[in-house]
Amino acid sequence: MRTRVRGWRWRRNPLRRRADVVEAWTVLVVTVLLCVAAPLVGVFAGLHAHDRARALAAVQRAERHEVRAVVVDDPAERPAAPQGDRRVHRAQIRWTEPGKGVRTEWAQVPAGARAGEPVSVWFDSRGRSVAPPPGEVAVWQHAVTIGLCAAGGTAVAVYLGRLIERRIALRHRLAEWEREWERTGPRWTQPRM
């Protein structure tokens, strides 16, 4: 004789307990949250991060300007400073600015730059050497990273909630079994005559 087990927690039967029904509903809710809610949270967080990063990049592009300059001294002896994922050196550069003539400044140049080489340098509105504004690829990388972290964080929170619920459900199930054993145990443990 073969019995059907699928969906046994949903059907009415004398062996089904309240804890079984709660666990079945919890599994359903957790599955929906993991398969639907977590990806949606990731998508919305990623899109929001993309909009903010794109706006920030636009502001930085408006505030900063690029200068094509020539390295005056050899920056190889100067210590390197990490800037994002690339290394830069401070070196003296020279360029011609329309209407103002030749200018010389200290700026951050790529680590491999040598004296006499042309380099692209970015300055802010106060004339300080700054990193270039992020491009579209960097904006998308930021958005995808934020989206994945938000989806992963949501999934971890749902999973931790499931673990807590399972622990509470186990405590209730053991208490329910204990009450039932108090009721039926004496019939099993009394000596038969």
PDB file of N, CA and C in Angstrom, residues 65 67 69-70 72 93-97 100-105 123 126-127:
ATOM      1  N   HIS A  65      37.465  69.658 -13.959  1.00  0.00           N
ATOM      2  CA  HIS A  65      37.832  69.799 -15.361  1.00  0.00           C
ATOM      3  C   HIS A  65      39.153  69.071 -15.605  1.00  0.00           C
ATOM      4  N   VAL A  67      42.715  68.433 -17.557  1.00  0.00           N
ATOM      5  CA  VAL A  67      43.793  69.210 -18.150  1.00  0.00           C
ATOM      6  C   VAL A  67      44.784  68.227 -18.758  1.00  0.00           C
ATOM      7  N   ALA A  69      48.432  67.820 -19.564  1.00  0.00           N
ATOM      8  CA  ALA A  69      49.661  68.478 -19.114  1.00  0.00           C
ATOM      9  C   ALA A  69      50.862  67.595 -19.405  1.00  0.00           C
ATOM     10  N   VAL A  70      52.028  68.153 -19.161  1.00  0.00           N
ATOM     11  CA  VAL A  70      53.287  67.430 -19.325  1.00  0.00           C
ATOM     12  C   VAL A  70      53.948  67.355 -17.952  1.00  0.00           C
ATOM     13  N   VAL A  72      56.771  67.561 -15.393  1.00  0.00           N
ATOM     14  CA  VAL A  72      57.997  68.366 -15.379  1.00  0.00           C
ATOM     15  C   VAL A  72      59.134  67.595 -14.735  1.00  0.00           C
ATOM     16  N   ILE A  93      53.555  69.319 -12.787  1.00  0.00           N
ATOM     17  CA  ILE A  93      53.116  69.267 -14.185  1.00  0.00           C
ATOM     18  C   ILE A  93      53.012  70.678 -14.725  1.00  0.00           C
ATOM     19  N   ARG A  94      53.028  70.784 -16.056  1.00  0.00           N
ATOM     20  CA  ARG A  94      52.925  72.091 -16.711  1.00  0.00           C
ATOM     21  C   ARG A  94      51.963  71.954 -17.885  1.00  0.00           C
ATOM     22  N   TRP A  95      51.106  72.984 -18.026  1.00  0.00           N
ATOM     23  CA  TRP A  95      50.177  73.029 -19.144  1.00  0.00           C
ATOM     24  C   TRP A  95      49.886  74.470 -19.504  1.00  0.00           C
ATOM     25  N   THR A  96      49.327  74.638 -20.682  1.00  0.00           N
ATOM     26  CA  THR A  96      48.973  75.980 -21.141  1.00  0.00           C
ATOM     27  C   THR A  96      47.469  76.135 -21.030  1.00  0.00           C
ATOM     28  N   GLU A  97      47.066  77.137 -20.296  1.00  0.00           N
ATOM     29  CA  GLU A  97      45.643  77.384 -20.098  1.00  0.00           C
ATOM     30  C   GLU A  97      45.237  78.573 -20.964  1.00  0.00           C
ATOM     31  N   LYS A 100      45.305  82.395 -19.833  1.00  0.00           N
ATOM     32  CA  LYS A 100      46.087  82.569 -18.602  1.00  0.00           C
ATOM     33  C   LYS A 100      47.557  82.224 -18.794  1.00  0.00           C
ATOM     34  N   GLY A 101      47.902  81.630 -19.904  1.00  0.00           N
ATOM     35  CA  GLY A 101      49.298  81.293 -20.171  1.00  0.00           C
ATOM     36  C   GLY A 101      49.704  79.949 -19.597  1.00  0.00           C
ATOM     37  N   VAL A 102      51.008  79.803 -19.401  1.00  0.00           N
ATOM     38  CA  VAL A 102      51.569  78.546 -18.900  1.00  0.00           C
ATOM     39  C   VAL A 102      51.397  78.487 -17.385  1.00  0.00           C
ATOM     40  N   ARG A 103      50.919  77.326 -16.918  1.00  0.00           N
ATOM     41  CA  ARG A 103      50.749  77.126 -15.470  1.00  0.00           C
ATOM     42  C   ARG A 103      51.543  75.908 -15.043  1.00  0.00           C
ATOM     43  N   THR A 104      52.027  75.933 -13.823  1.00  0.00           N
ATOM     44  CA  THR A 104      52.742  74.797 -13.233  1.00  0.00           C
ATOM     45  C   THR A 104      52.109  74.513 -11.878  1.00  0.00           C
ATOM     46  N   GLU A 105      51.805  73.239 -11.626  1.00  0.00           N
ATOM     47  CA  GLU A 105      51.161  72.813 -10.369  1.00  0.00           C
ATOM     48  C   GLU A 105      51.692  71.451  -9.961  1.00  0.00           C
ATOM     49  N   PHE A 123      41.258  68.633 -12.026  1.00  0.00           N
ATOM     50  CA  PHE A 123      41.281  69.631 -10.958  1.00  0.00           C
ATOM     51  C   PHE A 123      39.847  69.978 -10.581  1.00  0.00           C
ATOM     52  N   ARG A 126      38.477  74.576  -6.950  1.00  0.00           N
ATOM     53  CA  ARG A 126      39.446  75.336  -6.159  1.00  0.00           C
ATOM     54  C   ARG A 126      40.878  75.156  -6.649  1.00  0.00           C
ATOM     55  N   GLY A 127      41.050  74.386  -7.712  1.00  0.00           N
ATOM     56  CA  GLY A 127      42.384  74.182  -8.269  1.00  0.00           C
ATOM     57  C   GLY A 127      43.169  73.052  -7.651  1.00  0.00           C
TER      58      GLY A 127
END
